[in-house]
Coordinates of C-alpha atoms and ligand atoms in Angstrom, one line a residue:
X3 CA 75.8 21.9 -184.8
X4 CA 76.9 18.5 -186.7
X5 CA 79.9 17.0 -186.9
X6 CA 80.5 18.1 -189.9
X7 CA 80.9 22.0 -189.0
X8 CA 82.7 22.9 -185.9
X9 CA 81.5 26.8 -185.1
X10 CA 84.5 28.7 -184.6
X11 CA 83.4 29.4 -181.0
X12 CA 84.5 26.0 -180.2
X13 CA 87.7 25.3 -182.0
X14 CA 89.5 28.1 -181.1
X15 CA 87.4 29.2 -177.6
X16 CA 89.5 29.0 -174.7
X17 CA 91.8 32.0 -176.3
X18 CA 88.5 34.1 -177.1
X19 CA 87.3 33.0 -173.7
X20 CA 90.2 34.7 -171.8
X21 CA 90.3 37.6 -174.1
X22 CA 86.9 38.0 -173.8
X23 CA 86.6 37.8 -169.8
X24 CA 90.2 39.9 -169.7
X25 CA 88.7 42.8 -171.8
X26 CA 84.9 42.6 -169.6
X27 CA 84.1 46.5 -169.3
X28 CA 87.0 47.7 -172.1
X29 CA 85.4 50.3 -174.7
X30 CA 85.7 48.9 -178.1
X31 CA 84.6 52.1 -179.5
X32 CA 87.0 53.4 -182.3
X33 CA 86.0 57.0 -182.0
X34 CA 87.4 59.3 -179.6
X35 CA 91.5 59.9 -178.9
X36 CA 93.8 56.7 -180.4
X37 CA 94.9 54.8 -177.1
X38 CA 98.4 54.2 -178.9
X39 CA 100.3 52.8 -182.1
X40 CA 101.3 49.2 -182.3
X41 CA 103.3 47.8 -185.0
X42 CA 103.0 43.8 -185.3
X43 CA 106.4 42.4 -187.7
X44 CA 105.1 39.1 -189.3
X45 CA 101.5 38.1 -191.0
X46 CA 102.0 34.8 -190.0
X47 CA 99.7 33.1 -187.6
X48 CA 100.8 34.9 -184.6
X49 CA 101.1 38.2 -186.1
X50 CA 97.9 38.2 -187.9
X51 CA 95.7 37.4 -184.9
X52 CA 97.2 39.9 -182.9
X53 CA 96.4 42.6 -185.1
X54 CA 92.9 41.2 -185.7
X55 CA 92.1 41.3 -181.8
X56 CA 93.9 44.9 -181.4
X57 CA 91.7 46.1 -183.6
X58 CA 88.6 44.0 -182.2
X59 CA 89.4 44.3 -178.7
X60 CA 91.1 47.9 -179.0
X61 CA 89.2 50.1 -180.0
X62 CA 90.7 53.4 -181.5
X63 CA 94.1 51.5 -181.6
X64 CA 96.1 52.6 -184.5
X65 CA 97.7 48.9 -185.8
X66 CA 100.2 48.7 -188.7
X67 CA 100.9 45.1 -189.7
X68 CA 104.8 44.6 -191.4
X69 CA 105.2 41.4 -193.3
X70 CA 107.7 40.9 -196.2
X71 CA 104.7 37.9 -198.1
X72 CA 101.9 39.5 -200.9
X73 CA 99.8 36.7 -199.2
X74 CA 99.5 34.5 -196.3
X75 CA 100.6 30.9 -197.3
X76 CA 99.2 28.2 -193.8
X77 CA 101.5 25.6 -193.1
X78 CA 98.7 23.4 -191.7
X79 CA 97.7 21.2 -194.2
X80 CA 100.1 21.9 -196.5
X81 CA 101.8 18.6 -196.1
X82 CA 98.2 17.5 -198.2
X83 CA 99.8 19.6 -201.1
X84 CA 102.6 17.3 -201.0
X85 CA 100.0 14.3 -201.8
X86 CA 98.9 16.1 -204.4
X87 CA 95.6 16.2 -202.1
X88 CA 95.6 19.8 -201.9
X89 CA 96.6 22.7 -204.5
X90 CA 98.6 25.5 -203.2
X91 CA 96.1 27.8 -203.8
X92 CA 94.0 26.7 -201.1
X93 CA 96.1 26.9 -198.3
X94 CA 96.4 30.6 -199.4
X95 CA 94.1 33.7 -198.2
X96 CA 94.3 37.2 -198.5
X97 CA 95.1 40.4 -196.0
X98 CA 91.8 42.1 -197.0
X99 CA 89.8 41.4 -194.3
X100 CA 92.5 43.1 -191.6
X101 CA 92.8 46.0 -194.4
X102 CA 88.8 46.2 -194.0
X103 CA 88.9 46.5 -190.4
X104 CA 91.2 49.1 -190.3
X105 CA 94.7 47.1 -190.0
X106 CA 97.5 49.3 -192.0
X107 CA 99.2 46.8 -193.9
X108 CA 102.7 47.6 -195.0
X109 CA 104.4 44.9 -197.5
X110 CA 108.2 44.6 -196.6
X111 CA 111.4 43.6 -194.8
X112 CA 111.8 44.7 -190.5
X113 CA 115.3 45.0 -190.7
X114 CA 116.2 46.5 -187.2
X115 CA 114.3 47.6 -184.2
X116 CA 115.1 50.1 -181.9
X117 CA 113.8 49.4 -178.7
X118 CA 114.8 52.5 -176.6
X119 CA 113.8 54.6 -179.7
X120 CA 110.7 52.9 -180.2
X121 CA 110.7 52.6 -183.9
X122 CA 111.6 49.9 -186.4
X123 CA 113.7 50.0 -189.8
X124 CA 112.4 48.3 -192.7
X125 CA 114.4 47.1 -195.5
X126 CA 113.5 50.7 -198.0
X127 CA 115.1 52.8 -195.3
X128 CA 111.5 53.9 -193.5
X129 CA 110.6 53.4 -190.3
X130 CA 107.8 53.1 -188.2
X131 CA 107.2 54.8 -184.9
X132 CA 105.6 52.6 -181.7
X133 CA 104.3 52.7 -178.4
X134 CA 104.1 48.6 -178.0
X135 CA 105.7 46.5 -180.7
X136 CA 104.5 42.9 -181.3
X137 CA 106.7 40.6 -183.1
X138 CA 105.9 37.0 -184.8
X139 CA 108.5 36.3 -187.1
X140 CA 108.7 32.2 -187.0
X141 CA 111.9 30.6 -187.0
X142 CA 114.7 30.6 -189.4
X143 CA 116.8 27.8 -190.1
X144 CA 120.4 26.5 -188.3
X145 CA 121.6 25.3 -191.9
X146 CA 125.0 25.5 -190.2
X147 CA 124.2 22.5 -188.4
X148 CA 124.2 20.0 -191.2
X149 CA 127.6 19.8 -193.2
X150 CA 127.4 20.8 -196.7
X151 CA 124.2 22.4 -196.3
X152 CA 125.5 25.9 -196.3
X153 CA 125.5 26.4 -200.3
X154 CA 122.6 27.8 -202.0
X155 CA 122.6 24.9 -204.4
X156 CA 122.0 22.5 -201.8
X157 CA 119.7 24.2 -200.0
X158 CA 117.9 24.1 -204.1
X159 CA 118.2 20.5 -203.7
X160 CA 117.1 19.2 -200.5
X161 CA 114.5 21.5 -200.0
X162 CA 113.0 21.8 -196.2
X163 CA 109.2 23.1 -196.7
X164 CA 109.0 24.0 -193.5
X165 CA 107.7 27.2 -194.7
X166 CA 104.9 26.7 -196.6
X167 CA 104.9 28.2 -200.2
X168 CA 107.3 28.2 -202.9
X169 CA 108.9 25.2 -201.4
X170 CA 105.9 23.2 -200.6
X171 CA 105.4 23.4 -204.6
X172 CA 108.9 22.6 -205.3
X173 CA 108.8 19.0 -203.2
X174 CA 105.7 18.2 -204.7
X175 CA 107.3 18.7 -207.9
X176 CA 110.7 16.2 -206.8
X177 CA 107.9 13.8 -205.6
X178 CA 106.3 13.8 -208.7
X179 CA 109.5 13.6 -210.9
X180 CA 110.7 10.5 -208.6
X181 CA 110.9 7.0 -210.1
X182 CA 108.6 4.2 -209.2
X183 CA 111.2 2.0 -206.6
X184 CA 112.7 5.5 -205.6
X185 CA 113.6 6.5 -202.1
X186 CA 111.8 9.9 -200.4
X187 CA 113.6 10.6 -197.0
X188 CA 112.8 13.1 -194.3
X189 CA 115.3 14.2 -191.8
X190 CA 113.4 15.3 -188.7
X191 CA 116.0 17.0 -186.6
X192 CA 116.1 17.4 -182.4
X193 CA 113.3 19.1 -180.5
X194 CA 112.6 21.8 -180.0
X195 CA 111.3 22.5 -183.3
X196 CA 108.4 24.0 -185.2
X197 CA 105.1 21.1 -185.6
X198 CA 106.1 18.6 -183.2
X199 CA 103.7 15.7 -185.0
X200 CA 104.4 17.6 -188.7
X201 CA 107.5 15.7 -189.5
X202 CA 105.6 12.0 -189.5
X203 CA 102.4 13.4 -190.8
X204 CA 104.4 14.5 -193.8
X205 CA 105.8 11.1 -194.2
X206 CA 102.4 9.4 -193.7
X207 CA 100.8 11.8 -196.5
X208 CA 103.9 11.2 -199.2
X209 CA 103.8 7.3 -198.2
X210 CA 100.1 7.0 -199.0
X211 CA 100.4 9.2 -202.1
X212 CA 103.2 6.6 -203.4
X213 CA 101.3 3.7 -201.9
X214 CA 98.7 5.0 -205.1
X215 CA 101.2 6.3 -207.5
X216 CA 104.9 4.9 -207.4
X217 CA 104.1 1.6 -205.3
X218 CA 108.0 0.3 -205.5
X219 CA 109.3 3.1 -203.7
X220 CA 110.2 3.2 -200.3
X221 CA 109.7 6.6 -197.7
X222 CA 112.9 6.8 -195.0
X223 CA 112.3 8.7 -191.6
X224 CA 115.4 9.4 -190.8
X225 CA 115.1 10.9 -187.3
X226 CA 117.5 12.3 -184.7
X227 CA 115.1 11.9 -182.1
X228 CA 115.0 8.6 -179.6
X229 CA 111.3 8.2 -180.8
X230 CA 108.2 9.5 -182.6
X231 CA 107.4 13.5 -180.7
X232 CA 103.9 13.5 -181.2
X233 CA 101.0 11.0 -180.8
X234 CA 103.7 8.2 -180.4
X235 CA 100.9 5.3 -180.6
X236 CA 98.7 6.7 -183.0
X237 CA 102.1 7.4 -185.6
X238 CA 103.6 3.9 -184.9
X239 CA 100.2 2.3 -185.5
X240 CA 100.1 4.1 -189.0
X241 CA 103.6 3.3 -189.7
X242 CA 103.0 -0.2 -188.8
X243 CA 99.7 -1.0 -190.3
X244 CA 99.5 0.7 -193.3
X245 CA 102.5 1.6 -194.7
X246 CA 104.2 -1.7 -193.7
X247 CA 107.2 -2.4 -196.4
X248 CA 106.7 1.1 -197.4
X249 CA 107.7 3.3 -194.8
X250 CA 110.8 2.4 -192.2
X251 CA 111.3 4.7 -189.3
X252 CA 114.9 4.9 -188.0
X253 CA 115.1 6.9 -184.6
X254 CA 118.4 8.4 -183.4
X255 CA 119.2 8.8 -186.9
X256 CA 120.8 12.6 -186.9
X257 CA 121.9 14.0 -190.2
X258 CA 125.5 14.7 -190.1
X259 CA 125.9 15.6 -193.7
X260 CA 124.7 15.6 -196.9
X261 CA 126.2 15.2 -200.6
X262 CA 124.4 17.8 -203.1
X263 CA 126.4 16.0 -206.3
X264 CA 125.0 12.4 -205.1
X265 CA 122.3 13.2 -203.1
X266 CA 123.6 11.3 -200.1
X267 CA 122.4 11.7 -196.5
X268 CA 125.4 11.2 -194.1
X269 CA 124.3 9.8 -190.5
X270 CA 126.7 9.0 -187.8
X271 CA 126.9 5.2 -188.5
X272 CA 125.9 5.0 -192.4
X273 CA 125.3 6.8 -195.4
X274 CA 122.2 6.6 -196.8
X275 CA 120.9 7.5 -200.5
X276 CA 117.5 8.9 -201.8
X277 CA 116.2 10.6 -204.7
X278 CA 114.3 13.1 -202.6
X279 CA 116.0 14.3 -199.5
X280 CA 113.8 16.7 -197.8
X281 CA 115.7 18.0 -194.7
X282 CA 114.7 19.8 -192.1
X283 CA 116.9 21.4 -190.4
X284 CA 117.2 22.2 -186.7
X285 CA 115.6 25.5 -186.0
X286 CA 116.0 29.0 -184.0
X287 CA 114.2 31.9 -183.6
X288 CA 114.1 34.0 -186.8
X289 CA 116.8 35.9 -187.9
X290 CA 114.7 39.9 -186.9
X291 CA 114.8 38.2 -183.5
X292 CA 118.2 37.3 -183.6
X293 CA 119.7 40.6 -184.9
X294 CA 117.1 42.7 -182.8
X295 CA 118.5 41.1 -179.8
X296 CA 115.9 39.6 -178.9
X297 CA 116.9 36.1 -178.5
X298 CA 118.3 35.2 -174.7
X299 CA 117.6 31.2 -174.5
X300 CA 120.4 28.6 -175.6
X301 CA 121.3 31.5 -178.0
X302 CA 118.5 30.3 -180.4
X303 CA 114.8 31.4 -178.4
X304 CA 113.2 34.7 -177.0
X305 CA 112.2 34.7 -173.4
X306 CA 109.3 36.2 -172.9
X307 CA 107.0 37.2 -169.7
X308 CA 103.7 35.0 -169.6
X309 CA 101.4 37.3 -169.1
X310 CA 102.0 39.6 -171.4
X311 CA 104.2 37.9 -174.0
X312 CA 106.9 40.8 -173.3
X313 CA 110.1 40.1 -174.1
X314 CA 112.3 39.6 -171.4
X315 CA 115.0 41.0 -173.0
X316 CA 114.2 44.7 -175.0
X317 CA 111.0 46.0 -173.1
X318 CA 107.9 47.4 -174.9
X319 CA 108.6 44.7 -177.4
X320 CA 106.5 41.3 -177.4
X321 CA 106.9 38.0 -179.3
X322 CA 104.6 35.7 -180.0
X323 CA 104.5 32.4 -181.2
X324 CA 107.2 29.7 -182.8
X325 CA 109.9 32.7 -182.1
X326 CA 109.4 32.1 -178.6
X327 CA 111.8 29.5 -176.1
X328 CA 108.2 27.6 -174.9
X329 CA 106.6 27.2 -171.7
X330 CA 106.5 23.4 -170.4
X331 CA 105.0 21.0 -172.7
X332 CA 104.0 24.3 -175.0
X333 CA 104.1 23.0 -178.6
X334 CA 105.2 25.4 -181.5
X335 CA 102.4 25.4 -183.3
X336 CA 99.9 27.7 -185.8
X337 CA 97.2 26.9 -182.5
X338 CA 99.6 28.4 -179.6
X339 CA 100.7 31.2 -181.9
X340 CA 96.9 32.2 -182.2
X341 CA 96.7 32.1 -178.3
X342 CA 100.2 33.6 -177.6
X343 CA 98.8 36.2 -180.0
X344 CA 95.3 36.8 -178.2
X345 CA 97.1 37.0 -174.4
X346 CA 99.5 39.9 -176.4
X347 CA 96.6 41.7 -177.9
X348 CA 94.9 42.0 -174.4
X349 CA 97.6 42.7 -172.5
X350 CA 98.9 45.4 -175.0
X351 CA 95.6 46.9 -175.0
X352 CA 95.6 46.7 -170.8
X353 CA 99.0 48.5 -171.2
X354 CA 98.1 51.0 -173.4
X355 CA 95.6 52.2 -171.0
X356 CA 97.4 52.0 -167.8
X357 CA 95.1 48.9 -166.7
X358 CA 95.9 45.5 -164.9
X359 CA 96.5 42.8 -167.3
X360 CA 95.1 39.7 -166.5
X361 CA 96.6 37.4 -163.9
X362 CA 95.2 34.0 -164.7
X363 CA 95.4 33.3 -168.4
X364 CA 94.6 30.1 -170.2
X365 CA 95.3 28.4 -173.5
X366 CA 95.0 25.6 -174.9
X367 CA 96.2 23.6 -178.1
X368 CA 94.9 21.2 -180.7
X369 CA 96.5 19.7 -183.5
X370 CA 95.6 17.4 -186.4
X371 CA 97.3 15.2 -188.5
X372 CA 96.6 13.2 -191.6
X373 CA 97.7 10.1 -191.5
X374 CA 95.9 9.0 -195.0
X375 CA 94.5 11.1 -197.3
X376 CA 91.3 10.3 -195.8
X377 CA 91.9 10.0 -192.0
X378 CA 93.3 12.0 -189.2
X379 CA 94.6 11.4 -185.5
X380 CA 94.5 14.7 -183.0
X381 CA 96.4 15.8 -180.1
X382 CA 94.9 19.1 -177.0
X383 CA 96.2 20.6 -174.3
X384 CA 95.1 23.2 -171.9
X385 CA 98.2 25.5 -170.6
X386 CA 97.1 27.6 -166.9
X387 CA 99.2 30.2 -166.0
X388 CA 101.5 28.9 -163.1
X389 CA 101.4 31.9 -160.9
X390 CA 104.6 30.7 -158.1
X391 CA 106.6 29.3 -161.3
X392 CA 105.8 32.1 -163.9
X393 CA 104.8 29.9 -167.0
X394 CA 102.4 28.2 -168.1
X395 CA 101.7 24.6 -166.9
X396 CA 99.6 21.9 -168.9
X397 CA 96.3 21.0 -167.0
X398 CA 96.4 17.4 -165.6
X399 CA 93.6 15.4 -167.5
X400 CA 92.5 17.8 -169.7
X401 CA 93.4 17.0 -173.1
X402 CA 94.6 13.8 -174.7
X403 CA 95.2 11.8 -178.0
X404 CA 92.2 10.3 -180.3
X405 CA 91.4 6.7 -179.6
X406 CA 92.4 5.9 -183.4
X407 CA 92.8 7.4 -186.5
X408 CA 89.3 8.2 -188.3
X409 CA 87.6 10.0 -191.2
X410 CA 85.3 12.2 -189.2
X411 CA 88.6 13.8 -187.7
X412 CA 89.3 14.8 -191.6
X413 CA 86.9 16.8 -191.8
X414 CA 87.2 18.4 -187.9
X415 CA 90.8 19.2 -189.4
X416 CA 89.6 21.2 -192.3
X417 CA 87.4 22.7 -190.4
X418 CA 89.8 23.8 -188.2
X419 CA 91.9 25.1 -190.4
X420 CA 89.3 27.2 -192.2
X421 CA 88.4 28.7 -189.1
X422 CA 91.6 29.5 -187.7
X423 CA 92.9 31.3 -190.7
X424 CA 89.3 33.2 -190.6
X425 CA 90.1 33.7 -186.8
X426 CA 93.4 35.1 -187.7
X427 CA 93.1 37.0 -191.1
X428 CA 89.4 38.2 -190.3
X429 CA 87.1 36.4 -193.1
X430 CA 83.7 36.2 -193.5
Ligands
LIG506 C1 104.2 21.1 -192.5 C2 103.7 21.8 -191.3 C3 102.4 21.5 -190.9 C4 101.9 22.2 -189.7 N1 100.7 21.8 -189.3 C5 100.2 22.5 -188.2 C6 98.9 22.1 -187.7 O1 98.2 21.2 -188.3 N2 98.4 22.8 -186.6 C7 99.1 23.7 -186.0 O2 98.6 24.3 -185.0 N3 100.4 24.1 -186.4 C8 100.9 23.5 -187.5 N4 102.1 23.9 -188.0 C9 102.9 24.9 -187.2 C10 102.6 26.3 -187.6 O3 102.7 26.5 -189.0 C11 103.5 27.3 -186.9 O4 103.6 26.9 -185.5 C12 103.0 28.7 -187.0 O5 103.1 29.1 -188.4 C13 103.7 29.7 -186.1 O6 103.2 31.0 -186.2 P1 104.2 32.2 -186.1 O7 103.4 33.4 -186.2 O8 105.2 32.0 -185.0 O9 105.1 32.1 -187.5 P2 104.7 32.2 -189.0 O10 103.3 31.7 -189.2 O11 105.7 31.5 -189.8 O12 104.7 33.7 -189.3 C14 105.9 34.5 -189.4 C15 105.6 35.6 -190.4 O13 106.6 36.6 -190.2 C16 107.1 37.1 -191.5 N5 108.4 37.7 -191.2 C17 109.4 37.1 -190.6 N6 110.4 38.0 -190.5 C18 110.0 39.1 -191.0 C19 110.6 40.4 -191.2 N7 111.8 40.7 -190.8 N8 109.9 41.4 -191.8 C20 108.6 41.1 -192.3 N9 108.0 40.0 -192.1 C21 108.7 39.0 -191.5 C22 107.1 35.8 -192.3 O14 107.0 36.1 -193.7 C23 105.8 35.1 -191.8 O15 104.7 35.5 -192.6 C24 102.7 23.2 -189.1 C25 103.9 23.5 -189.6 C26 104.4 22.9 -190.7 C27 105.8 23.2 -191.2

């Protein structure tokens, strides 16, 4: 192996690891009886993997994936689209490779779930029968939180592309269109939300992208946070060393308000004006999760059970991922959903046959971020289930930060991402 390939083995191991010593001695074969129906709501990263190992780790499992996209649109490195490093098009794959493996894909809305029935409503009035249900839906956002955000045309205007897609597209677009001298603010709001170290990536990406382009203009971090959430040092150090007189970070800056006619961010203390607002707004569960009754943490997260990712609230129903109130130090990210989804998978699988699940899982995170378009800082963790406390607990010493930012991590990132969404979406 060089450095320029990482196998996929290694990136994304200690989830395959567990799965693989959780499942020693389980049949994989997909002839004989079906062991059960499982219906996973959401293609996302969470939702995709776990039908992906159902079907791998399964067996004759009969797997129907739900998700309302035609395609699967990665919010890792998308925040290179809004550089104009990166076309839309290739943070997008296909559902073909879970179709080949046997994975019934149905295209649509989960509107309701019935837990004691076991069976969920979709938007055309059909439903789906289940004996486990897996959920991923991501979050949804608490627009309600920021005055004058509530209209449709202001949610046109400051746009949050915190879903990757049709929005990512549209901020590229308002970065383009902005003037040389022009002002591109981000409003980052409180943790917990989704991409701890996304948030100052993004601002890194569009700073050195008008560091190029527009070199008068001026990028704003406007954040309600005390101080940087994610690789503290490594951020700072960017802020600080290349994107001096460009970029100002302002901590404990909380949007109060904004102003769609003048495009004006209200904080507490000041108003502040840009051409490009991008705000993104505190987060919750999403709304399935909500109106499912899912959610049972500060009225915005699902609880779930550790070892099994079932919900602590509707039995026979497991979430996964960003949906899901987070273990200590847990990050929401694409990474954890793909572990979340891989503990699920097993566990479902152990449940369907009347086995043990596994006692002692582990999973790990690691994230990437571009600070250039060239170079990239990374942050991994290893979570071991916390037997006495019921959670997961990071591993002392395992881990850490990169010593500084470098170009060989670019291309560990994109290598990353490559193979996660091949890990997820089953590509060749
Ligand atoms: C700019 C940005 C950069 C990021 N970079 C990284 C990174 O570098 N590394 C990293 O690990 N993470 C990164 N993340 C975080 C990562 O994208 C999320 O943590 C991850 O997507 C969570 O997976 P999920 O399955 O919980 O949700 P999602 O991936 O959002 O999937 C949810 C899916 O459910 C579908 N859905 C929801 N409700 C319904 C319904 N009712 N019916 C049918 N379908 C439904 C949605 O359409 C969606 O496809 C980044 C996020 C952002 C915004």
């Amino acid at each position: 192996m060089n450095d320029t390939t990482i196998s996929r083995r290694r990136v994304l191991g200690a989830g395959a690891a567990f799965g693989t010593l959780a499942l020693a001695g389980c049949a994989t074969s997909s002839s004989g009886p079906s062991i059960g129906r499982v219906v996973v709501v959401g293609g996302g990263f969470g939702g995709a993997t776990a039908a992906r190992y159902l079907k791998m780790w399964g067996g004759n499992v009969d797997v129907t994936l739900v998700e309302r996209n035609t395609s699967f649109v990665s919010c890792p490195i998308s925040n290179l689209v809004l550089g104009g490093y990166k076309q839309i098009a290739e943070v997008t794959r296909g559902y073909d490779g879970l179709k080949a493996l046997g994975v019934k894909l149905v295209q649509g809305e989960v509107t309701a779930i019935d837990a004691a029935a076991r069976t969920v409503k979709l938007a055309d009035g059909s439903t789906l029968g289940y004996d486990r249900l897996i959920v991923s839906p991501g979050i949804d956002f608490m627009t309600e939180a920021v005055g004058g955000l509530g209209t449709p045309a202001a949610q046109a205007k400051f746009l949050h592309s915190w879903k990757a897609g049709a929005q990512t597209v549209a901020l590229r677009r308002q970065i383009e269109a902005m003037p040389d001298g022009g002002v591109f603010a981000i409003s980052i709001p409180k943790v917990p939300y989704r991409c701890p170290p996304g948030p100052y990536e993004r601002a890194c990406v569009v700073a050195s992208y008008l560091q190029q382009a527009k070199p008068k203009s001026k990028v704003l971090v406007l954040d309600a946070n005390p101080e940087v959430q994610s690789k503290k040092a490594l951020f700072e150090k960017a802020f600080k060393d290349r994107y001096a007189g460009i970029l100002e970070y302002r901590p404990n800056a909380e949007l109060k308000e904004v102003d769609a006619a003048g495009g004006t961010a209200r904080l507490e203390f000041e108003d502040v004006k840009a051409d490009v607002l991008n705000v993104i707004p505190p987060q919750r569960a999403a709304d399935l999760a909500r109106s499912a009754g899912l959610v049972n943490v500060n009225n915005r997260w699902v609880g779930v059970n550790w070892l099994t990712m079932e919900s602590t609230a509707l039995p026979g129903v497991h979430v996964l991922g960003d949906a899901t109130f987070p273990a200590p130090t847990m990050p929401k990210s694409a990474h954890m959903a793909n572990q979340h989804a891989k503990v699920a998978a097993a566990a479902v699988i152990q449940l369907l046959k009347g086995e043990a699940v596994n006692a002692t899982p582990v999973v790990m995170n690691t994230c990437y971020s571009f600070v250039s378009a060239r170079e990239v800082i990374h942050v991994a963790s290893v979570h071991q289930y916390d037997a006495a406390n019921k959670t997961f607990q990071p591993v002392a010493g395992a881990g850490g930060v990169s010593a500084a930012a470098n170009q060989v991590e670019a291309r560990y990132a994109l290598s990353w991402a490559d193979n996660i969404w091949a890990d997820a979406l089953a590509l060749a």
